[in-house]
Coordinates of C-alpha atoms in Angstrom, one line a residue:
M1 CA 13.3 13.2 -30.0
D2 CA 13.6 15.4 -33.1
S3 CA 11.6 18.5 -32.2
A4 CA 12.5 20.3 -35.5
R5 CA 10.2 18.1 -37.5
V6 CA 7.1 19.5 -35.8
E7 CA 6.4 23.1 -36.9
D8 CA 3.3 23.6 -34.8
P9 CA 3.0 21.0 -32.2
L10 CA -0.7 21.7 -31.5
E11 CA -1.6 21.2 -35.2
G12 CA 0.4 18.1 -36.1
F13 CA -1.0 15.3 -34.0
N14 CA -0.7 11.8 -35.3
E15 CA -4.1 10.3 -36.0
E16 CA -3.7 7.5 -33.5
F17 CA -3.4 10.1 -30.7
K18 CA -6.6 11.8 -31.8
P19 CA -9.2 10.3 -29.6
A20 CA -12.8 11.2 -30.2
N21 CA -14.9 13.5 -28.1
G22 CA -12.5 16.3 -27.5
E23 CA -9.6 14.6 -25.6
I24 CA -7.1 16.8 -27.5
E25 CA -8.9 19.9 -26.5
Q26 CA -8.8 18.7 -22.9
Q27 CA -5.0 18.2 -23.2
K28 CA -4.6 21.7 -24.6
E29 CA -6.6 23.0 -21.6
E30 CA -4.4 21.0 -19.2
I31 CA -1.2 22.5 -20.8
T32 CA -2.5 26.0 -20.5
D33 CA -3.6 25.4 -16.9
L34 CA -0.1 24.0 -16.1
V35 CA 1.5 27.2 -17.4
E36 CA -0.8 29.5 -15.5
Q37 CA -1.3 27.7 -12.2
R38 CA 1.3 25.0 -11.7
G39 CA 4.4 27.1 -12.2
I40 CA 5.9 24.9 -14.9
D41 CA 8.4 26.7 -17.2
E42 CA 7.8 27.3 -20.9
E43 CA 10.5 24.8 -22.0
Q44 CA 8.6 22.0 -20.3
I45 CA 5.3 23.1 -21.8
V46 CA 6.9 22.9 -25.3
Q47 CA 8.0 19.4 -24.4
F48 CA 4.4 18.5 -23.4
R49 CA 3.2 19.7 -26.9
Q50 CA 5.9 17.7 -28.6
F51 CA 5.0 14.6 -26.6
T52 CA 1.4 14.9 -27.8
A53 CA 2.5 15.1 -31.4
A54 CA 5.1 12.3 -31.2
G55 CA 4.6 8.9 -32.9
E56 CA 3.8 5.6 -31.4
E57 CA 7.3 4.1 -31.8
W58 CA 8.9 7.1 -30.0
H59 CA 6.4 6.8 -27.1
H60 CA 7.0 3.1 -26.8
G61 CA 10.8 3.6 -26.4
M62 CA 10.5 6.6 -24.1
T63 CA 7.9 4.8 -21.9
K64 CA 10.1 1.7 -21.7
Q65 CA 13.2 3.8 -20.7
L66 CA 11.3 5.8 -18.1
V67 CA 9.4 2.9 -16.5
R68 CA 12.6 0.8 -16.3
K69 CA 14.3 3.6 -14.3
V70 CA 11.4 4.0 -12.0
D71 CA 11.0 0.3 -11.4
F72 CA 14.7 0.0 -10.6
H73 CA 14.7 2.8 -8.0
L74 CA 11.2 2.3 -6.5
L75 CA 10.2 -1.4 -6.5
P76 CA 13.1 -3.2 -4.9
M77 CA 13.4 -0.6 -2.1
I78 CA 9.6 -0.3 -1.4
G79 CA 9.3 -4.1 -1.6
L80 CA 12.1 -4.5 1.0
M81 CA 10.4 -1.9 3.2
Y82 CA 7.1 -3.7 3.0
M83 CA 8.7 -7.0 3.8
L84 CA 10.3 -5.5 7.0
N85 CA 7.0 -3.7 7.8
F86 CA 5.1 -7.0 7.7
L87 CA 7.9 -8.9 9.5
D88 CA 7.8 -6.4 12.4
R89 CA 4.0 -6.5 12.5
N90 CA 3.7 -10.2 12.2
N91 CA 6.6 -11.6 14.2
L92 CA 4.4 -11.9 17.2
A93 CA 2.9 -15.0 15.6
Q94 CA 6.4 -16.6 15.3
A95 CA 7.4 -15.5 18.8
R96 CA 4.3 -17.3 20.1
L97 CA 5.9 -20.6 19.0
G98 CA 8.7 -19.8 21.5
T99 CA 8.3 -19.0 25.1
L100 CA 6.6 -15.6 24.7
E101 CA 3.3 -16.5 26.4
E102 CA 5.0 -18.3 29.2
D103 CA 7.5 -15.5 29.9
L104 CA 4.9 -12.8 29.9
G105 CA 2.2 -14.8 31.7
M106 CA -0.3 -14.6 28.8
T107 CA -3.4 -16.7 28.9
G108 CA -6.8 -17.0 27.1
T109 CA -7.3 -14.3 24.5
D110 CA -4.2 -12.2 25.6
F111 CA -2.4 -13.0 22.3
N112 CA -5.5 -11.9 20.3
L113 CA -5.5 -8.6 22.2
A114 CA -1.7 -8.1 21.6
T115 CA -2.3 -8.7 17.9
S116 CA -5.3 -6.5 17.4
I117 CA -4.1 -3.5 19.5
L118 CA -1.6 -2.7 16.8
F119 CA -4.4 -1.9 14.4
V120 CA -6.2 0.4 16.8
G121 CA -3.2 2.7 16.6
Y122 CA -2.5 1.8 13.0
I123 CA -5.8 3.1 11.6
L124 CA -5.8 6.3 13.6
M125 CA -2.9 7.9 11.6
Q126 CA -3.8 6.7 8.1
L127 CA -5.6 9.8 6.9
P128 CA -3.6 12.6 8.4
S129 CA -0.4 10.8 7.4
N130 CA -1.3 10.5 3.8
L131 CA -2.4 14.1 3.7
L132 CA 1.0 15.1 5.0
L133 CA 2.6 13.0 2.4
T134 CA 1.2 15.3 -0.3
R135 CA 3.2 18.1 1.1
V136 CA 6.5 16.4 2.2
R137 CA 9.2 14.5 0.3
P138 CA 8.1 10.8 0.4
S139 CA 11.7 9.5 0.6
I140 CA 12.3 11.4 3.8
Y141 CA 8.9 10.8 5.3
L142 CA 8.6 7.1 4.7
G143 CA 12.2 6.5 5.6
A144 CA 11.8 8.3 8.9
A145 CA 8.6 6.5 9.8
M146 CA 10.4 3.2 9.1
T147 CA 13.2 4.1 11.4
I148 CA 10.7 4.8 14.2
W149 CA 8.8 1.5 13.8
G150 CA 12.0 -0.5 13.7
T151 CA 13.1 1.1 17.0
I152 CA 9.7 0.3 18.6
S153 CA 9.8 -3.3 17.2
A154 CA 13.2 -3.9 18.8
A155 CA 11.9 -2.4 22.0
Q156 CA 9.4 -5.3 22.3
A157 CA 12.4 -7.5 23.3
A158 CA 12.6 -5.5 26.6
T159 CA 9.0 -6.2 27.7
Q160 CA 8.6 -8.1 31.0
T161 CA 4.8 -8.1 31.3
F162 CA 1.8 -8.5 29.1
G163 CA 0.8 -4.9 29.6
S164 CA 4.2 -3.6 28.4
L165 CA 3.9 -5.7 25.3
V166 CA 0.4 -4.3 24.6
A167 CA 1.8 -0.8 25.0
C168 CA 4.6 -1.5 22.5
R169 CA 2.2 -3.0 20.0
F170 CA 0.0 0.1 20.2
C171 CA 3.0 2.4 19.7
L172 CA 4.1 0.3 16.8
G173 CA 0.9 1.2 14.9
F174 CA 0.5 4.7 16.3
G175 CA 2.9 6.8 18.3
K176 CA 1.7 8.2 21.6
R177 CA 2.8 11.6 20.7
L178 CA 2.8 13.3 17.3
N179 CA 6.0 15.2 17.8
F180 CA 7.7 13.7 14.8
Y181 CA 4.6 14.5 12.7
F182 CA 5.0 18.2 13.4
L183 CA 8.8 18.1 13.3
T184 CA 8.7 16.7 9.8
V185 CA 6.3 19.4 8.5
W186 CA 8.1 22.3 10.1
C187 CA 11.7 21.2 9.3
L188 CA 11.0 20.3 5.7
N189 CA 8.6 23.1 4.8
S190 CA 9.1 26.1 7.2
K191 CA 12.6 25.3 8.4
V192 CA 11.4 25.9 11.9
L193 CA 12.7 23.6 14.6
Y194 CA 10.0 22.2 16.9
Q195 CA 11.4 21.8 20.4
N196 CA 9.5 18.8 21.7
R197 CA 9.8 17.1 25.0
K198 CA 11.1 13.6 25.0
F199 CA 9.8 10.8 27.0
E200 CA 11.2 7.4 27.8
L201 CA 9.7 4.0 27.4
N202 CA 9.4 2.4 30.8
L203 CA 11.1 -0.8 29.7
R204 CA 13.6 -2.9 31.6
S205 CA 15.3 -6.1 30.6
K206 CA 17.3 -8.3 32.9
G207 CA 19.4 -10.0 30.3
L208 CA 19.9 -7.5 27.4
G209 CA 23.0 -5.9 28.7
S210 CA 23.6 -2.2 29.4
V211 CA 24.1 -1.0 25.8
V212 CA 20.9 -2.6 24.4
S213 CA 19.0 -1.6 27.5
R214 CA 19.9 2.1 27.3
Y215 CA 19.2 2.0 23.6
L216 CA 15.7 0.7 24.2
Q217 CA 15.0 3.0 27.1
H218 CA 15.7 6.2 25.1
V219 CA 13.3 5.7 22.3
A220 CA 11.9 9.2 21.9
N221 CA 9.7 11.2 19.6
I222 CA 7.5 8.3 18.8
A223 CA 5.2 9.2 15.9
A224 CA 2.9 7.4 13.6
A225 CA 5.2 4.4 13.3
E226 CA 3.7 1.9 10.9
A227 CA 0.6 3.9 9.9
P228 CA 2.2 6.1 7.3
F229 CA 3.9 3.3 5.3
F230 CA 1.3 1.2 3.5
P231 CA -1.1 3.8 2.2
G232 CA 1.8 6.1 1.6
A233 CA 3.6 3.5 -0.5
V234 CA 0.4 2.8 -2.6
F235 CA -0.1 6.5 -3.0
L236 CA 3.5 7.0 -4.1
M237 CA 3.2 4.3 -6.7
S238 CA 0.0 5.7 -8.1
S239 CA 1.9 9.0 -8.6
W240 CA 4.3 7.3 -11.0
Y241 CA 2.4 4.6 -12.8
T242 CA -0.5 4.7 -15.2
R243 CA -3.7 2.7 -14.5
S244 CA -2.7 -0.2 -16.7
E245 CA 0.7 -0.5 -15.0
L246 CA -0.3 -0.1 -11.4
A247 CA -1.7 -3.5 -10.6
L248 CA 1.4 -5.4 -11.6
R249 CA 3.6 -3.0 -9.6
I250 CA 1.5 -3.5 -6.5
A251 CA 2.0 -7.2 -7.0
W252 CA 5.8 -6.6 -7.0
F253 CA 5.3 -4.4 -4.0
Y254 CA 3.4 -7.2 -2.3
F255 CA 6.5 -9.4 -3.0
G256 CA 7.7 -8.1 0.3
H257 CA 4.6 -9.4 2.0
S258 CA 5.1 -12.9 0.5
L259 CA 8.8 -12.9 1.4
A260 CA 7.9 -11.9 5.0
N261 CA 5.4 -14.7 5.3
A262 CA 7.7 -17.2 3.5
F263 CA 11.1 -16.4 4.9
G264 CA 9.9 -14.8 8.1
G265 CA 9.1 -18.3 9.2
L266 CA 12.6 -19.5 8.2
L267 CA 14.2 -16.6 10.1
G268 CA 12.0 -17.2 13.1
A269 CA 12.8 -20.9 13.0
G270 CA 16.5 -20.2 12.9
V271 CA 16.4 -17.7 15.7
L272 CA 14.2 -19.7 18.0
A273 CA 16.3 -22.8 17.4
G274 CA 19.8 -21.3 17.4
L275 CA 19.7 -18.3 19.7
S276 CA 17.2 -19.4 22.4
G277 CA 19.0 -18.8 25.7
A278 CA 22.0 -17.2 24.1
R279 CA 23.5 -14.7 26.6
G280 CA 20.6 -15.4 28.9
I281 CA 18.1 -14.0 26.4
S282 CA 15.0 -15.9 25.2
G283 CA 14.8 -16.7 21.5
W284 CA 11.7 -14.6 20.9
R285 CA 13.5 -11.6 22.3
W286 CA 16.4 -12.1 19.9
L287 CA 13.8 -12.3 17.1
F288 CA 12.5 -8.8 17.9
I289 CA 16.1 -7.4 18.3
I290 CA 17.4 -8.8 15.0
E291 CA 14.4 -7.9 12.9
G292 CA 14.1 -4.4 14.4
S293 CA 17.8 -3.7 13.8
I294 CA 17.5 -4.7 10.2
T295 CA 14.6 -2.4 9.7
I296 CA 16.5 0.6 11.1
L297 CA 19.4 0.0 8.8
S298 CA 17.2 -0.4 5.8
A299 CA 15.3 2.8 6.7
I300 CA 18.4 4.9 6.5
C301 CA 19.2 3.5 3.1
S302 CA 15.7 4.2 1.8
M303 CA 16.0 7.9 2.3
F304 CA 18.7 8.0 -0.4
V305 CA 17.1 5.5 -2.8
L306 CA 13.3 6.2 -2.9
P307 CA 12.1 8.7 -5.6
N308 CA 9.8 11.6 -4.7
Y309 CA 7.4 12.9 -7.3
P310 CA 7.9 13.0 -11.1
A311 CA 8.5 16.7 -11.1
T312 CA 11.1 16.7 -8.4
T313 CA 13.2 13.5 -8.8
S314 CA 16.8 14.3 -9.5
W315 CA 17.9 11.1 -11.2
L316 CA 15.6 11.7 -14.2
S317 CA 16.6 14.1 -17.0
Q318 CA 14.4 17.2 -17.6
E319 CA 12.8 15.5 -20.6
E320 CA 12.0 12.3 -18.5
R321 CA 10.5 14.4 -15.7
A322 CA 8.3 16.2 -18.2
Y323 CA 7.3 12.9 -19.9
A324 CA 6.5 11.2 -16.5
Q325 CA 4.1 14.0 -15.8
W326 CA 2.6 14.1 -19.4
R327 CA 1.8 10.5 -19.5
L328 CA -0.1 10.7 -16.2
I329 CA -2.1 13.6 -17.7
K330 CA -2.8 11.6 -20.8
D331 CA -3.8 8.5 -18.7
A332 CA -6.1 10.3 -16.2
G333 CA -6.8 13.5 -18.0
E334 CA -5.5 15.8 -15.3
A335 CA -2.1 16.8 -13.9
D336 CA -1.0 15.1 -10.7
A337 CA -0.1 18.4 -8.9
A338 CA 0.0 18.8 -5.2
G339 CA -1.3 22.3 -5.4
A340 CA -4.3 21.4 -7.6
A341 CA -6.5 21.4 -4.5
S342 CA -6.1 22.3 -0.8
I343 CA -6.2 19.6 1.8
K344 CA -9.7 20.7 2.9
E345 CA -10.9 20.7 -0.6
G346 CA -9.4 17.2 -1.2
V347 CA -11.0 15.8 1.9
M348 CA -14.5 17.2 1.0
M349 CA -14.2 16.0 -2.6
A350 CA -13.5 12.5 -1.3
L351 CA -16.1 12.4 1.4
R352 CA -18.8 13.6 -1.1
D353 CA -18.0 10.8 -3.5
P354 CA -20.4 7.8 -2.8
R355 CA -18.1 5.4 -4.6
L356 CA -15.5 5.9 -1.8
Y357 CA -17.8 4.1 0.7
L358 CA -18.4 1.2 -1.7
F359 CA -14.7 0.7 -2.2
T360 CA -14.0 1.1 1.5
L361 CA -16.4 -1.7 2.3
L362 CA -14.9 -3.8 -0.4
Q363 CA -11.4 -3.3 1.0
H364 CA -12.6 -3.9 4.6
A365 CA -14.2 -7.2 3.6
S366 CA -11.1 -8.2 1.6
L367 CA -8.8 -7.5 4.6
L368 CA -11.1 -9.5 6.9
S369 CA -10.8 -12.5 4.6
Q370 CA -7.0 -12.4 5.2
T371 CA -6.9 -12.4 9.0
F372 CA -6.0 -16.0 8.9
Q373 CA -2.5 -15.0 8.0
Y374 CA -1.8 -13.7 11.6
F375 CA -2.6 -17.2 12.8
F376 CA -1.2 -19.1 9.8
P377 CA 1.7 -20.8 11.8
T378 CA -0.8 -21.8 14.5
I379 CA -3.3 -23.2 12.0
L380 CA -0.5 -25.0 10.2
Q381 CA 0.7 -26.5 13.5
T382 CA -2.6 -28.4 13.8
L383 CA -1.3 -30.7 11.1
G384 CA 0.8 -32.3 13.8
Y385 CA 4.3 -30.8 13.0
G386 CA 6.7 -29.3 15.5
N387 CA 7.4 -25.6 15.9
I388 CA 10.4 -25.5 13.6
Q389 CA 8.8 -27.7 10.9
T390 CA 5.7 -25.6 11.1
L391 CA 7.6 -22.4 10.4
L392 CA 9.5 -24.0 7.5
L393 CA 6.3 -25.2 5.9
T394 CA 5.0 -21.7 5.6
A395 CA 7.6 -20.8 3.0
P396 CA 6.2 -22.7 -0.1
V397 CA 2.7 -21.5 0.6
W398 CA 3.6 -17.8 0.4
I399 CA 6.0 -18.3 -2.5
A400 CA 3.2 -19.8 -4.5
A401 CA 0.9 -16.9 -3.5
F402 CA 3.5 -14.5 -4.9
L403 CA 3.8 -16.3 -8.2
V404 CA 0.0 -16.4 -8.6
S405 CA -0.1 -12.7 -7.8
L406 CA 2.3 -11.9 -10.6
V407 CA 0.2 -13.7 -13.1
V408 CA -3.2 -12.4 -12.2
T409 CA -2.2 -8.8 -11.7
Y410 CA -0.5 -8.9 -15.1
T411 CA -3.6 -10.2 -16.8
S412 CA -5.7 -7.7 -14.8
G413 CA -3.7 -4.9 -16.2
R414 CA -3.4 -6.5 -19.7
F415 CA -7.1 -6.9 -20.1
A416 CA -8.1 -3.9 -18.1
D417 CA -10.3 -5.9 -15.7
R418 CA -10.5 -5.9 -12.0
S419 CA -13.9 -7.3 -10.9
I420 CA -13.9 -10.6 -12.7
H421 CA -10.4 -11.4 -11.4
I422 CA -11.5 -10.6 -7.9
V423 CA -14.6 -12.8 -8.1
C424 CA -12.6 -15.8 -9.4
L425 CA -9.9 -15.4 -6.8
M426 CA -12.3 -15.1 -3.9
L427 CA -14.1 -18.2 -4.9
I428 CA -10.7 -20.0 -4.6
S429 CA -10.5 -18.7 -1.0
V430 CA -14.0 -19.9 -0.3
V431 CA -13.1 -23.4 -1.4
G432 CA -9.9 -23.4 0.8
N433 CA -11.8 -22.3 3.9
V434 CA -14.5 -24.9 3.4
I435 CA -12.0 -27.7 3.1
V436 CA -9.9 -26.6 6.1
V437 CA -13.0 -26.7 8.4
S438 CA -14.4 -29.9 6.9
T439 CA -11.5 -32.4 7.3
L440 CA -8.6 -33.3 9.5
N441 CA -6.8 -35.2 6.8
T442 CA -3.2 -33.8 6.8
A443 CA -2.6 -33.8 3.1
V444 CA -6.0 -32.4 2.2
R445 CA -5.7 -29.6 4.8
F446 CA -2.2 -28.7 3.7
F447 CA -3.5 -28.3 0.1
A448 CA -6.4 -26.2 1.4
L449 CA -4.0 -24.0 3.3
F450 CA -2.4 -23.2 0.0
L451 CA -5.7 -22.0 -1.4
L452 CA -6.3 -19.4 1.4
P453 CA -3.6 -17.0 0.4
L454 CA -3.7 -18.0 -3.3
G455 CA -7.2 -16.5 -3.5
A456 CA -7.4 -13.7 -0.9
V457 CA -4.0 -12.1 -1.2
P458 CA -3.9 -11.5 -5.1
A459 CA -7.5 -10.3 -4.9
Y460 CA -6.6 -7.7 -2.4
Q461 CA -3.7 -6.5 -4.5
I462 CA -6.1 -5.9 -7.4
I463 CA -8.5 -4.1 -5.1
L464 CA -5.7 -1.7 -4.1
A465 CA -5.0 -0.9 -7.7
W466 CA -8.8 -0.5 -8.3
V467 CA -9.2 2.0 -5.5
A468 CA -6.2 4.1 -6.8
N469 CA -7.5 3.9 -10.4
S470 CA -11.0 4.9 -9.5
F471 CA -10.0 8.1 -7.9
P472 CA -7.3 9.4 -10.2
R473 CA -7.2 13.1 -9.6
P474 CA -6.6 15.5 -8.0
L475 CA -3.7 14.2 -6.0
V476 CA -5.1 15.2 -2.6
K477 CA -8.4 13.5 -3.2
R478 CA -6.7 10.3 -4.3
S479 CA -4.5 10.5 -1.2
V480 CA -7.6 10.9 1.0
C481 CA -9.5 8.0 -0.7
I482 CA -6.5 5.6 -0.5
S483 CA -5.9 6.3 3.2
F484 CA -9.6 6.4 4.1
A485 CA -10.3 3.0 2.5
N486 CA -7.1 1.6 4.1
M487 CA -8.0 3.1 7.5
I488 CA -11.5 1.7 7.6
G489 CA -10.4 -1.5 5.9
N490 CA -7.7 -2.2 8.5
S491 CA -10.3 -2.0 11.3
A492 CA -11.2 -5.5 10.2
N493 CA -7.9 -6.6 11.8
I494 CA -9.1 -5.4 15.2
Y495 CA -11.9 -7.9 15.5
G496 CA -10.8 -10.3 12.9
T497 CA -8.0 -11.5 15.1
Y498 CA -10.5 -13.0 17.5
M499 CA -11.9 -15.3 14.8
Y500 CA -9.3 -18.0 15.5
P501 CA -9.2 -18.6 19.3
S502 CA -7.0 -21.4 20.4
S503 CA -10.1 -23.1 22.0
D504 CA -11.4 -23.8 18.5
E505 CA -8.4 -25.8 17.3
P506 CA -7.9 -28.0 15.3
R507 CA -10.7 -27.2 12.9
Y508 CA -11.2 -23.6 13.7
L509 CA -14.8 -24.0 12.5
K510 CA -16.1 -20.6 13.4
G511 CA -13.2 -18.7 12.0
G512 CA -13.0 -20.7 8.8
S513 CA -16.8 -20.5 8.2
A514 CA -16.9 -16.8 8.8
T515 CA -13.9 -16.2 6.5
A516 CA -15.6 -18.3 3.7
A517 CA -18.8 -16.2 4.0
D518 CA -16.7 -13.0 4.0
A519 CA -14.9 -14.1 0.8
L520 CA -18.3 -14.5 -0.9
L521 CA -19.2 -11.0 0.3
V522 CA -16.0 -9.7 -1.4
A523 CA -17.0 -11.3 -4.6
L524 CA -20.5 -9.8 -4.4
L525 CA -19.2 -6.3 -3.7
A526 CA -16.8 -6.6 -6.6
I527 CA -19.8 -7.2 -8.9
V528 CA -21.7 -4.3 -7.4
A529 CA -18.6 -2.0 -7.9
R530 CA -18.4 -3.2 -11.5
L531 CA -22.0 -2.3 -12.2
V532 CA -21.6 1.1 -10.5
L533 CA -18.6 2.0 -12.6
Q534 CA -20.2 0.6 -15.7
R535 CA -23.1 3.0 -15.2
Q536 CA -20.7 5.8 -14.6
N537 CA -18.9 5.1 -17.9
K538 CA -22.2 5.2 -19.8
K539 CA -22.9 8.6 -18.2
L540 CA -19.5 9.9 -19.3
A541 CA -20.0 8.6 -22.9
T542 CA -23.5 10.3 -23.0
R543 CA -22.0 13.6 -21.7
E544 CA -19.2 13.6 -24.3
A545 CA -21.6 12.8 -27.1
F546 CA -23.8 15.7 -26.0
E547 CA -20.9 18.1 -25.9
S548 CA -19.4 16.8 -29.3
D549 CA -22.7 17.7 -31.0
G550 CA -21.9 21.4 -30.3
H551 CA -23.8 21.7 -27.0
S552 CA -22.1 23.4 -24.2
A553 CA -21.5 21.5 -21.0
E554 CA -24.0 22.0 -18.2
A555 CA -23.0 24.5 -15.6
G556 CA -20.8 22.7 -13.1
G557 CA -21.0 19.6 -15.3
R558 CA -17.3 19.0 -15.2
E559 CA -16.7 19.9 -11.6
G560 CA -15.6 16.8 -9.7
S561 CA -16.2 14.6 -12.8
A562 CA -13.8 12.7 -15.0
P563 CA -12.2 14.6 -18.0
A564 CA -13.1 13.9 -21.6
G565 CA -11.9 10.5 -22.8
F566 CA -11.6 9.0 -19.3
R567 CA -13.2 5.7 -18.5
Y568 CA -13.2 3.7 -15.3
I569 CA -11.6 0.3 -15.3
L570 CA -14.2 -2.4 -14.5

């Protein structure tokens, strides 16, 4: 950019970047605040002023260049991580089609308990983990967490009883000790080594061989294994992308979810069919070993690939780092700085915001409407196909769900709409659930099974973006809101896994009916959220009109409120 053509950057704004109601004055205040409080050097502040004065054509080119770089480094890796995250979480459903229940003596609702216990541990570490992420390099933290959950996932292959399986599943969501948690904080921030005691998983396997057995027995320093990843990944993306960009990127992030559901079934079918009994090991044990090992290898790679925050990412030039921060300031009206508020202040700001509880209920209901996916192979098997055919048939359903997600998240960002998209998608889910419980016709039920994820999954992706968009700054508050909503939301998986007991097959009338009712609730809550934010936007417009008439803002009027020019996406 030719900086010489702008003599006084604060006086030469293009008219198109002159929004009404004092947004420019707000940006000037932000720049001054960054100089005084954020420790940003003067050269970067000059760049901020030049960005504000630049033309639309330059901004278009710079944004395209920056976003392309971020997409290339962030989306493929984080999508792969989420795919492996979901594979390791959901492979129990595929293992069930093998000899898992027979080998471990599982009966009745034992499988439901083994599925739900993961989420008990999973939700406990959501909030503290995301708060820690605001103070630690995301590439190191998320990569280390992934290494741990991959190790625990592989350790499930050594279980010999139902009780040991439940223990592993709990540890997969939440580590029994938080030694890694404190080790990460101290090593990366204080350079103090925390000498923690190790403990061994009391696991034995008769057919795994001495090398694998020793490997599984010496899993130590178990931390918040899967808990940090999902809210941490959404939080990291919200630290790079503007509100209009975020929904589509979450859809690409969710590509890992769709791949896990589609090709996880293919992988499971191949392992169960080809490795069952190999070296005296059951097929479901090989499934845990293979998927856990892939996760560990990918985790090591992620530490070198994932970006951190815009101000600290080495593969961006100084100008690109400054522009990445500036455009977030312009989008949300405030700098995305870790030091803008303390952890305590961020927590209190979040808990005092009543909108948090509405969005938390919305996310909870949305996740409840998706609990069918943990039993999807089992439900699909009621169509009369064998185990291998059932796993193969899951692939086209989830590929279709991914393609629909790309379309609807793009239109959601393109037209700055969240609520109407969610309502329409959840109505599709309602139709699918009603058909599934109403008929036993194979072709009709298979079509209906397509509708379940086609509606519920894309709607949830849009909800994730809506939550992050509705609590833009400060960074710590957004971190708390994302993790709190995800924490309470995922509690739906604890009791939702009991909605499809095997005794209700083949119709699964109770589970399907309850899921249909819940999908209607999600649509209703989306409308309520739209009305609440619409009212909030009117208040913001009234406040800005009052201030633009020369009146001073009311005392404390801006505290905890959105900056000038900001509007919530409906």
